Amino acid sequence: MTLAPATSHSSRRRHDREIIALAVPAFGALVAEPLFVMVDSAIVGHLGTPQLAGLGVAAALLTTAVSIFVFLAYATTAAVARRVGAGDLASAIRQGMDGIWLALLLGVAVIAVTLPSASWLVEIFGASDTAAPYATTYLRISSLGIPAMLIVMAATGVLRGLQDTRTPLYVAIGGFAANGALNAGLVYGAGLGIAGSAWGTVIAQLGMAAAYLIVVVRGARRHGASLRPDATGIRASAQAGVPLLVRTLSLRAVLMIATAVAARLGDTDIAAHQIILSLWSLMAFALDAIAIAGQAIIGRYLGANDTQGAREACRRMVQWGIASGVVLGALIVLARPLFIPLFTSDGAVQDTLIPALLVVALSQPIAGVVFILDGVLMGAGDGRYLAWAMLITLTVFAPVALLVPTIGGGLTALWWAMTLMMTVRMVTLWLRTRSGKWIVTGATR
């Protein structure tokens, strides 16, 4: 009995070291991703307003097209980590290659849809007559880089599963630097305008994909894993990804409904809403980094048949999530006089923003638990439950959010609805983790 506290303390320290080692580089890589669009916007913005507007429309379409396939990273991380825990590195890398081949196939399919329908997609998205030609040009060229983007996503999952989040950070930094240099050179040096920005991004993405493939291929050769496409393995990767695709689409639906409701509230509310969404996304990077560590760590413990280690890691990461949420919430409250003027000088927008922002601050500990448990269940390969839980959440959220314009309360009421959404997610995920049904050990689920 006297050894229990020491053992518990030692276990916490071990988990803390693992979480920090994986989460910190993962956070850096996550932050680097949106910088691609920021660099493009900064460079293209000097060409003119129509070009920048066109970039905005095309970038939104590309982000949507790519983000729905985020399961390529999540499902691959869990599957590879399990095999790492089981001590079968050859099988782990083989599983990762199946995910990469699936990414390539999906990328080719997206190109086949996007190229002929680019102008139609731009029109449906509401681009103005002056911005539409630029949006169409950027979308058509950039779509050629989608296979590389998806390969990067899948390969990132492979390395995370192998407990390596440093390499993705280095590749992301290199890609960001190359993207900036190529954009500047092609847009202004070569005089290609917005087309140069698109080609610069495509080349940078291809370079990142090549860097990942070099790392994975070296690992495959080192451990004797086959690099050839395997129909059975690719099919299994796709089947594992379907529930996570449903989860992602449901989450996207929540965000789209919230934005649509904010737009109905008026220009002031939608402007304030977009500012909050930007901050919300930034805070999500910090929480998602811990969740990514959770995916890799939980998958490895379950693959090694270490149920106690998985439970202890889950408990410790939830504590990290709550603490991170409290810190982020406090930062929002304390720093709001500093960052709000950076986003807007409009007094009406600021007055609308502040009370809704306080609601967001209060909800951050809830968000911390949600992100962590989401990552834990992904690491366990419990995708089917995550899909159903997110569908339940969407079913609860949608009618409440759609009633906001009728019942009043404005943007603050909408973000209380978003807090309800996060609370429902927390309850559904907590019930699952408490039940222990997610704990399925072995190299495969």
Short mmCIF file of C-alpha atoms in Angstrom, two decimals:
data_model
loop_
_atom_site.label_atom_id
_atom_site.label_comp_id
_atom_site.label_asym_id
_atom_site.label_seq_id
_atom_site.Cartn_x
_atom_site.Cartn_y
_atom_site.Cartn_z
CA MET A 1 0.00 0.00 0.00
CA THR A 2 2.84 2.39 0.79
CA LEU A 3 4.20 2.00 -2.74
CA ALA A 4 0.95 3.02 -4.45
CA PRO A 5 1.40 6.80 -4.29
CA ALA A 6 4.99 6.57 -5.58
CA THR A 7 3.93 4.27 -8.38
CA SER A 8 1.07 6.59 -9.27
CA HIS A 9 3.38 9.61 -9.30
CA SER A 10 5.92 7.76 -11.44
CA SER A 11 3.19 6.73 -13.85
CA ARG A 12 1.94 10.31 -14.17
CA ARG A 13 5.44 11.58 -14.90
CA ARG A 14 5.95 8.89 -17.54
CA HIS A 15 2.68 9.78 -19.25
CA ASP A 16 3.48 13.48 -19.02
CA ARG A 17 6.81 12.96 -20.79
CA GLU A 18 5.12 10.95 -23.54
CA ILE A 19 2.36 13.50 -24.01
CA ILE A 20 4.78 16.43 -24.19
CA ALA A 21 7.16 14.63 -26.54
CA LEU A 22 4.34 13.93 -29.01
CA ALA A 23 2.04 16.93 -28.49
CA VAL A 24 4.53 19.81 -28.77
CA PRO A 25 5.84 18.93 -32.26
CA ALA A 26 2.28 18.03 -33.33
CA PHE A 27 1.12 21.50 -32.29
CA GLY A 28 3.87 23.09 -34.36
CA ALA A 29 2.88 21.08 -37.43
CA LEU A 30 -0.80 21.93 -36.96
CA VAL A 31 -0.06 25.64 -36.72
CA ALA A 32 2.08 25.50 -39.86
CA GLU A 33 -0.81 24.19 -41.98
CA PRO A 34 -3.02 27.33 -42.00
CA LEU A 35 0.06 29.47 -42.64
CA PHE A 36 0.03 28.18 -46.23
CA VAL A 37 -3.22 30.02 -46.90
CA MET A 38 -2.04 33.08 -44.99
CA VAL A 39 1.10 33.35 -47.14
CA ASP A 40 -0.94 32.92 -50.33
CA SER A 41 -3.37 35.60 -49.14
CA ALA A 42 -0.59 38.05 -48.29
CA ILE A 43 1.07 37.65 -51.69
CA VAL A 44 -2.07 37.52 -53.81
CA GLY A 45 -3.63 40.41 -51.87
CA HIS A 46 -1.17 42.81 -53.52
CA LEU A 47 -2.44 41.79 -56.96
CA GLY A 48 -5.85 43.29 -56.26
CA THR A 49 -9.16 42.77 -54.48
CA PRO A 50 -10.75 40.51 -57.17
CA GLN A 51 -7.71 38.20 -57.05
CA LEU A 52 -7.82 38.02 -53.26
CA ALA A 53 -11.57 37.36 -53.30
CA GLY A 54 -11.03 34.62 -55.87
CA LEU A 55 -8.34 33.06 -53.69
CA GLY A 56 -10.71 33.16 -50.71
CA VAL A 57 -13.40 31.23 -52.55
CA ALA A 58 -11.01 28.67 -54.06
CA ALA A 59 -9.16 28.14 -50.76
CA ALA A 60 -12.46 27.51 -48.94
CA LEU A 61 -13.44 24.91 -51.54
CA LEU A 62 -10.03 23.21 -51.38
CA THR A 63 -10.02 23.19 -47.57
CA THR A 64 -13.45 21.55 -47.54
CA ALA A 65 -12.46 18.98 -50.17
CA VAL A 66 -9.32 17.98 -48.27
CA SER A 67 -10.57 18.23 -44.67
CA ILE A 68 -13.31 15.64 -45.15
CA PHE A 69 -10.55 13.08 -45.74
CA VAL A 70 -8.82 13.78 -42.42
CA PHE A 71 -9.68 10.19 -41.50
CA LEU A 72 -6.64 9.24 -43.60
CA ALA A 73 -4.49 10.58 -40.76
CA TYR A 74 -6.67 9.51 -37.84
CA ALA A 75 -7.45 5.94 -38.90
CA THR A 76 -3.86 5.34 -40.03
CA THR A 77 -2.44 6.61 -36.74
CA ALA A 78 -4.58 4.21 -34.71
CA ALA A 79 -3.93 1.19 -36.94
CA VAL A 80 -0.16 1.75 -37.12
CA ALA A 81 0.15 2.48 -33.38
CA ARG A 82 -1.57 -0.82 -32.51
CA ARG A 83 0.93 -2.77 -34.54
CA VAL A 84 3.81 -0.81 -33.02
CA GLY A 85 2.50 -1.77 -29.58
CA ALA A 86 2.33 -5.40 -30.69
CA GLY A 87 5.99 -5.19 -31.73
CA ASP A 88 5.34 -5.79 -35.44
CA LEU A 89 6.94 -2.81 -37.17
CA ALA A 90 6.84 -4.42 -40.61
CA SER A 91 3.08 -4.87 -40.34
CA ALA A 92 2.74 -1.33 -38.98
CA ILE A 93 4.47 0.19 -41.99
CA ARG A 94 2.58 -2.13 -44.34
CA GLN A 95 -0.67 -0.84 -42.83
CA GLY A 96 0.59 2.70 -43.33
CA MET A 97 1.34 2.02 -47.00
CA ASP A 98 -2.24 0.83 -47.47
CA GLY A 99 -3.40 4.20 -46.14
CA ILE A 100 -1.06 6.06 -48.48
CA TRP A 101 -2.28 4.09 -51.52
CA LEU A 102 -5.86 4.86 -50.49
CA ALA A 103 -4.95 8.56 -50.26
CA LEU A 104 -3.54 8.47 -53.79
CA LEU A 105 -6.69 6.83 -55.18
CA LEU A 106 -8.96 9.30 -53.41
CA GLY A 107 -6.83 12.21 -54.60
CA VAL A 108 -7.11 11.12 -58.24
CA ALA A 109 -10.88 10.77 -57.83
CA VAL A 110 -11.16 14.30 -56.39
CA ILE A 111 -9.18 15.71 -59.33
CA ALA A 112 -11.52 13.91 -61.75
CA VAL A 113 -14.47 15.68 -60.12
CA THR A 114 -12.91 19.08 -59.48
CA LEU A 115 -11.25 19.88 -62.83
CA PRO A 116 -14.38 19.72 -65.03
CA SER A 117 -16.65 21.28 -62.40
CA ALA A 118 -14.38 24.06 -61.10
CA SER A 119 -16.31 26.97 -62.64
CA TRP A 120 -19.62 25.50 -61.46
CA LEU A 121 -18.32 25.03 -57.92
CA VAL A 122 -17.08 28.62 -57.84
CA GLU A 123 -20.46 29.86 -59.04
CA ILE A 124 -22.35 27.78 -56.46
CA PHE A 125 -20.09 29.17 -53.75
CA GLY A 126 -21.26 32.68 -54.63
CA ALA A 127 -18.14 34.25 -56.15
CA SER A 128 -18.72 37.62 -57.80
CA ASP A 129 -18.34 38.08 -61.55
CA THR A 130 -14.97 39.78 -61.09
CA ALA A 131 -13.59 37.21 -58.64
CA ALA A 132 -14.94 34.05 -60.34
CA PRO A 133 -12.29 33.80 -63.11
CA TYR A 134 -9.47 34.04 -60.59
CA ALA A 135 -11.15 31.53 -58.27
CA THR A 136 -11.63 29.08 -61.14
CA THR A 137 -7.99 29.41 -62.24
CA TYR A 138 -6.67 28.88 -58.72
CA LEU A 139 -9.01 25.95 -58.03
CA ARG A 140 -8.17 24.10 -61.25
CA ILE A 141 -4.43 24.38 -60.78
CA SER A 142 -4.43 23.73 -57.03
CA SER A 143 -6.63 20.65 -57.42
CA LEU A 144 -3.65 18.97 -59.10
CA GLY A 145 -1.97 19.02 -55.70
CA ILE A 146 -4.81 17.28 -53.88
CA PRO A 147 -3.30 13.76 -54.21
CA ALA A 148 -0.11 15.12 -52.63
CA MET A 149 -2.13 16.78 -49.84
CA LEU A 150 -3.91 13.51 -49.06
CA ILE A 151 -0.65 11.53 -49.19
CA VAL A 152 0.81 14.03 -46.70
CA MET A 153 -2.23 13.44 -44.49
CA ALA A 154 -1.91 9.64 -44.60
CA ALA A 155 1.87 9.66 -44.19
CA THR A 156 1.53 11.99 -41.21
CA GLY A 157 -0.76 9.35 -39.69
CA VAL A 158 1.89 6.69 -40.32
CA LEU A 159 4.58 8.65 -38.51
CA ARG A 160 2.27 9.57 -35.64
CA GLY A 161 1.46 5.88 -35.25
CA LEU A 162 5.19 5.21 -35.15
CA GLN A 163 5.33 7.74 -32.25
CA ASP A 164 7.13 10.29 -34.43
CA THR A 165 5.64 13.79 -34.51
CA ARG A 166 8.95 15.57 -35.05
CA THR A 167 9.35 14.61 -38.71
CA PRO A 168 5.90 16.03 -39.63
CA LEU A 169 6.94 19.27 -37.91
CA TYR A 170 10.16 19.50 -39.94
CA VAL A 171 8.34 18.70 -43.18
CA ALA A 172 5.65 21.29 -42.41
CA ILE A 173 8.28 23.97 -41.74
CA GLY A 174 10.11 23.10 -44.96
CA GLY A 175 6.86 23.11 -46.92
CA PHE A 176 5.86 26.47 -45.47
CA ALA A 177 9.21 28.04 -46.42
CA ALA A 178 9.13 26.55 -49.93
CA ASN A 179 5.54 27.68 -50.44
CA GLY A 180 6.39 31.27 -49.55
CA ALA A 181 9.46 31.41 -51.78
CA LEU A 182 7.72 29.75 -54.74
CA ASN A 183 4.66 31.98 -54.45
CA ALA A 184 6.73 35.16 -54.41
CA GLY A 185 8.89 33.99 -57.30
CA LEU A 186 6.09 32.76 -59.54
CA VAL A 187 3.53 35.48 -58.79
CA TYR A 188 5.88 38.46 -59.16
CA GLY A 189 9.18 37.17 -60.55
CA ALA A 190 7.62 35.10 -63.33
CA GLY A 191 4.57 37.37 -63.61
CA LEU A 192 2.08 34.49 -63.43
CA GLY A 193 -0.31 36.26 -61.06
CA ILE A 194 -2.76 34.10 -59.14
CA ALA A 195 -1.85 31.10 -61.30
CA GLY A 196 1.71 31.39 -59.96
CA SER A 197 0.39 31.24 -56.41
CA ALA A 198 -1.52 28.07 -57.21
CA TRP A 199 1.48 26.43 -58.91
CA GLY A 200 3.72 27.40 -55.99
CA THR A 201 1.37 25.67 -53.55
CA VAL A 202 1.12 22.57 -55.76
CA ILE A 203 4.92 22.28 -56.01
CA ALA A 204 5.33 22.75 -52.25
CA GLN A 205 2.72 20.06 -51.56
CA LEU A 206 4.42 17.68 -53.99
CA GLY A 207 7.73 18.31 -52.22
CA MET A 208 6.18 17.56 -48.84
CA ALA A 209 4.62 14.34 -50.16
CA ALA A 210 7.99 13.29 -51.61
CA ALA A 211 9.72 13.95 -48.28
CA TYR A 212 7.20 11.82 -46.43
CA LEU A 213 7.42 9.01 -48.95
CA ILE A 214 11.21 8.94 -48.65
CA VAL A 215 10.91 8.52 -44.87
CA VAL A 216 8.21 5.82 -45.11
CA VAL A 217 9.98 3.91 -47.92
CA ARG A 218 13.21 3.87 -45.93
CA GLY A 219 11.33 2.47 -42.96
CA ALA A 220 9.65 -0.15 -45.14
CA ARG A 221 12.97 -1.34 -46.56
CA ARG A 222 14.55 -1.38 -43.11
CA HIS A 223 11.83 -3.65 -41.73
CA GLY A 224 11.12 -5.68 -44.86
CA ALA A 225 7.62 -4.31 -45.49
CA SER A 226 6.13 -4.48 -48.97
CA LEU A 227 5.49 -1.22 -50.82
CA ARG A 228 3.10 -2.68 -53.39
CA PRO A 229 -0.59 -1.81 -53.28
CA ASP A 230 -2.66 -4.49 -51.57
CA ALA A 231 -6.37 -4.48 -52.47
CA THR A 232 -7.40 -6.14 -49.20
CA GLY A 233 -5.39 -3.72 -47.08
CA ILE A 234 -6.61 -0.67 -49.00
CA ARG A 235 -10.20 -1.86 -48.63
CA ALA A 236 -9.68 -2.35 -44.89
CA SER A 237 -8.25 1.18 -44.58
CA ALA A 238 -11.27 2.57 -46.42
CA GLN A 239 -13.70 0.65 -44.23
CA ALA A 240 -11.96 1.92 -41.08
CA GLY A 241 -12.20 5.45 -42.43
CA VAL A 242 -15.92 5.48 -43.27
CA PRO A 243 -17.16 6.02 -39.68
CA LEU A 244 -14.62 8.81 -39.19
CA LEU A 245 -15.79 10.37 -42.46
CA VAL A 246 -19.35 10.38 -41.09
CA ARG A 247 -18.07 12.00 -37.88
CA THR A 248 -16.17 14.66 -39.81
CA LEU A 249 -19.10 15.46 -42.11
CA SER A 250 -21.40 15.78 -39.10
CA LEU A 251 -18.98 18.16 -37.43
CA ARG A 252 -18.71 20.20 -40.64
CA ALA A 253 -22.50 20.34 -40.73
CA VAL A 254 -22.53 21.80 -37.21
CA LEU A 255 -20.10 24.55 -38.24
CA MET A 256 -22.03 25.28 -41.44
CA ILE A 257 -25.34 25.55 -39.55
CA ALA A 258 -23.75 27.89 -37.01
CA THR A 259 -22.37 30.12 -39.76
CA ALA A 260 -25.69 30.13 -41.62
CA VAL A 261 -27.55 31.13 -38.45
CA ALA A 262 -25.01 33.89 -37.72
CA ALA A 263 -25.49 35.21 -41.26
CA ARG A 264 -29.25 35.40 -40.69
CA LEU A 265 -28.64 37.47 -37.55
CA GLY A 266 -27.07 40.26 -39.61
CA ASP A 267 -23.73 41.58 -40.86
CA THR A 268 -22.54 42.61 -37.40
CA ASP A 269 -23.22 39.17 -35.96
CA ILE A 270 -21.62 37.25 -38.83
CA ALA A 271 -18.53 39.46 -38.63
CA ALA A 272 -18.22 38.79 -34.89
CA HIS A 273 -18.91 35.10 -35.47
CA GLN A 274 -16.06 34.82 -37.97
CA ILE A 275 -13.67 36.38 -35.47
CA ILE A 276 -14.73 33.89 -32.81
CA LEU A 277 -14.37 30.99 -35.23
CA SER A 278 -10.81 32.10 -36.01
CA LEU A 279 -9.94 32.15 -32.31
CA TRP A 280 -11.78 28.88 -31.73
CA SER A 281 -9.72 27.22 -34.47
CA LEU A 282 -6.49 28.54 -32.98
CA MET A 283 -7.38 27.16 -29.54
CA ALA A 284 -8.39 23.88 -31.16
CA PHE A 285 -4.81 23.42 -32.40
CA ALA A 286 -3.53 23.30 -28.80
CA LEU A 287 -6.18 20.80 -27.71
CA ASP A 288 -5.89 18.76 -30.91
CA ALA A 289 -2.15 18.38 -30.37
CA ILE A 290 -2.82 16.57 -27.09
CA ALA A 291 -5.53 14.51 -28.81
CA ILE A 292 -3.04 13.47 -31.49
CA ALA A 293 -0.66 12.32 -28.76
CA GLY A 294 -3.61 10.40 -27.32
CA GLN A 295 -4.27 8.60 -30.60
CA ALA A 296 -0.68 7.40 -30.83
CA ILE A 297 -0.26 6.50 -27.16
CA ILE A 298 -3.60 4.72 -26.70
CA GLY A 299 -3.17 2.72 -29.92
CA ARG A 300 0.28 1.59 -28.80
CA TYR A 301 -0.90 0.52 -25.32
CA LEU A 302 -3.84 -1.45 -26.71
CA GLY A 303 -1.63 -3.11 -29.30
CA ALA A 304 0.67 -4.17 -26.45
CA ASN A 305 -2.32 -5.59 -24.49
CA ASP A 306 -1.64 -3.07 -21.71
CA THR A 307 -5.17 -2.12 -20.63
CA GLN A 308 -4.00 -0.53 -17.38
CA GLY A 309 -1.53 1.66 -19.25
CA ALA A 310 -4.29 2.71 -21.66
CA ARG A 311 -6.64 3.63 -18.80
CA GLU A 312 -3.93 5.56 -16.94
CA ALA A 313 -2.91 7.43 -20.10
CA CYS A 314 -6.55 8.28 -20.82
CA ARG A 315 -7.06 9.60 -17.29
CA ARG A 316 -3.89 11.69 -17.41
CA MET A 317 -4.69 13.16 -20.83
CA VAL A 318 -8.17 14.15 -19.66
CA GLN A 319 -6.50 16.03 -16.80
CA TRP A 320 -4.27 17.72 -19.36
CA GLY A 321 -7.34 18.60 -21.45
CA ILE A 322 -9.19 20.17 -18.52
CA ALA A 323 -6.13 22.15 -17.41
CA SER A 324 -5.46 23.33 -20.97
CA GLY A 325 -9.10 24.39 -21.32
CA VAL A 326 -8.97 26.40 -18.11
CA VAL A 327 -5.77 28.15 -19.24
CA LEU A 328 -7.16 28.91 -22.70
CA GLY A 329 -10.41 30.21 -21.23
CA ALA A 330 -8.52 32.48 -18.86
CA LEU A 331 -6.34 33.77 -21.70
CA ILE A 332 -9.44 34.70 -23.71
CA VAL A 333 -10.85 36.70 -20.83
CA LEU A 334 -7.61 38.40 -19.82
CA ALA A 335 -6.27 39.14 -23.29
CA ARG A 336 -9.49 40.25 -24.97
CA PRO A 337 -8.65 43.99 -24.72
CA LEU A 338 -5.44 43.24 -26.64
CA PHE A 339 -6.61 41.01 -29.48
CA ILE A 340 -10.13 42.28 -30.21
CA PRO A 341 -8.86 45.59 -31.70
CA LEU A 342 -6.56 43.55 -33.97
CA PHE A 343 -9.62 41.98 -35.60
CA THR A 344 -12.01 44.92 -35.75
CA SER A 345 -12.34 48.60 -34.85
CA ASP A 346 -16.11 48.57 -35.37
CA GLY A 347 -17.76 49.34 -32.02
CA ALA A 348 -20.94 47.43 -32.89
CA VAL A 349 -18.97 44.29 -33.80
CA GLN A 350 -16.94 44.56 -30.59
CA ASP A 351 -20.09 44.94 -28.47
CA THR A 352 -21.58 41.84 -30.12
CA LEU A 353 -18.34 39.91 -29.86
CA ILE A 354 -17.49 40.33 -26.17
CA PRO A 355 -20.43 38.51 -24.47
CA ALA A 356 -20.26 35.65 -26.99
CA LEU A 357 -16.51 35.43 -26.44
CA LEU A 358 -17.05 35.03 -22.69
CA VAL A 359 -19.32 32.05 -23.41
CA VAL A 360 -16.51 30.53 -25.49
CA ALA A 361 -14.07 31.10 -22.63
CA LEU A 362 -16.36 29.30 -20.16
CA SER A 363 -16.72 26.35 -22.53
CA GLN A 364 -12.99 25.70 -23.03
CA PRO A 365 -12.63 23.12 -20.20
CA ILE A 366 -15.51 21.21 -21.83
CA ALA A 367 -13.74 21.47 -25.19
CA GLY A 368 -10.57 20.16 -23.56
CA VAL A 369 -12.32 16.99 -22.40
CA VAL A 370 -14.04 16.55 -25.78
CA PHE A 371 -10.83 16.79 -27.81
CA ILE A 372 -8.98 14.38 -25.54
CA LEU A 373 -11.69 11.71 -25.39
CA ASP A 374 -12.18 12.04 -29.14
CA GLY A 375 -8.48 11.32 -29.58
CA VAL A 376 -8.56 8.42 -27.11
CA LEU A 377 -11.43 6.71 -28.91
CA MET A 378 -9.79 7.32 -32.29
CA GLY A 379 -6.60 5.75 -30.98
CA ALA A 380 -8.68 2.78 -29.86
CA GLY A 381 -10.16 2.49 -33.36
CA ASP A 382 -13.67 3.10 -32.00
CA GLY A 383 -14.75 4.98 -35.10
CA ARG A 384 -18.25 3.55 -35.32
CA TYR A 385 -19.19 4.90 -31.90
CA LEU A 386 -17.65 8.29 -32.75
CA ALA A 387 -19.83 8.46 -35.87
CA TRP A 388 -23.04 7.71 -33.96
CA ALA A 389 -22.10 10.10 -31.15
CA MET A 390 -21.53 12.94 -33.60
CA LEU A 391 -24.81 12.22 -35.41
CA ILE A 392 -26.64 12.39 -32.05
CA THR A 393 -24.87 15.67 -31.30
CA LEU A 394 -25.88 17.11 -34.68
CA THR A 395 -29.49 16.04 -34.08
CA VAL A 396 -29.56 17.89 -30.75
CA PHE A 397 -27.70 20.96 -31.96
CA ALA A 398 -29.45 21.69 -35.27
CA PRO A 399 -32.96 22.51 -34.00
CA VAL A 400 -31.63 24.54 -31.06
CA ALA A 401 -29.33 26.60 -33.28
CA LEU A 402 -32.01 27.16 -35.93
CA LEU A 403 -34.34 28.55 -33.26
CA VAL A 404 -31.88 31.27 -32.22
CA PRO A 405 -33.12 33.88 -34.73
CA THR A 406 -36.68 33.27 -33.48
CA ILE A 407 -36.13 33.17 -29.72
CA GLY A 408 -33.59 36.01 -29.71
CA GLY A 409 -30.34 36.35 -27.85
CA GLY A 410 -28.28 36.98 -30.97
CA LEU A 411 -24.75 35.68 -31.33
CA THR A 412 -24.41 34.98 -27.60
CA ALA A 413 -27.37 32.60 -27.78
CA LEU A 414 -25.81 30.91 -30.81
CA TRP A 415 -22.60 30.27 -28.91
CA TRP A 416 -24.58 28.93 -25.96
CA ALA A 417 -26.00 26.48 -28.54
CA MET A 418 -22.43 25.67 -29.58
CA THR A 419 -21.60 25.07 -25.91
CA LEU A 420 -24.59 22.72 -25.72
CA MET A 421 -23.18 20.90 -28.73
CA MET A 422 -19.81 20.46 -27.02
CA THR A 423 -21.52 19.34 -23.80
CA VAL A 424 -23.48 16.66 -25.64
CA ARG A 425 -20.27 15.48 -27.26
CA MET A 426 -18.55 15.37 -23.87
CA VAL A 427 -21.35 13.32 -22.31
CA THR A 428 -21.47 10.79 -25.16
CA LEU A 429 -17.69 10.37 -25.18
CA TRP A 430 -17.46 10.18 -21.38
CA LEU A 431 -20.13 7.46 -21.24
CA ARG A 432 -18.17 5.41 -23.78
CA THR A 433 -14.84 5.73 -22.02
CA ARG A 434 -16.43 4.96 -18.65
CA SER A 435 -18.04 1.79 -20.06
CA GLY A 436 -14.65 0.36 -21.03
CA LYS A 437 -16.09 -0.99 -24.31
CA TRP A 438 -13.45 0.96 -26.24
CA ILE A 439 -10.70 -1.16 -24.72
CA VAL A 440 -10.07 -3.84 -27.35
CA THR A 441 -6.50 -5.14 -27.28
CA GLY A 442 -4.33 -6.71 -29.95
CA ALA A 443 -2.62 -5.70 -33.18
CA THR A 444 -6.01 -5.20 -34.84
CA ARG A 445 -9.33 -4.14 -33.41
#
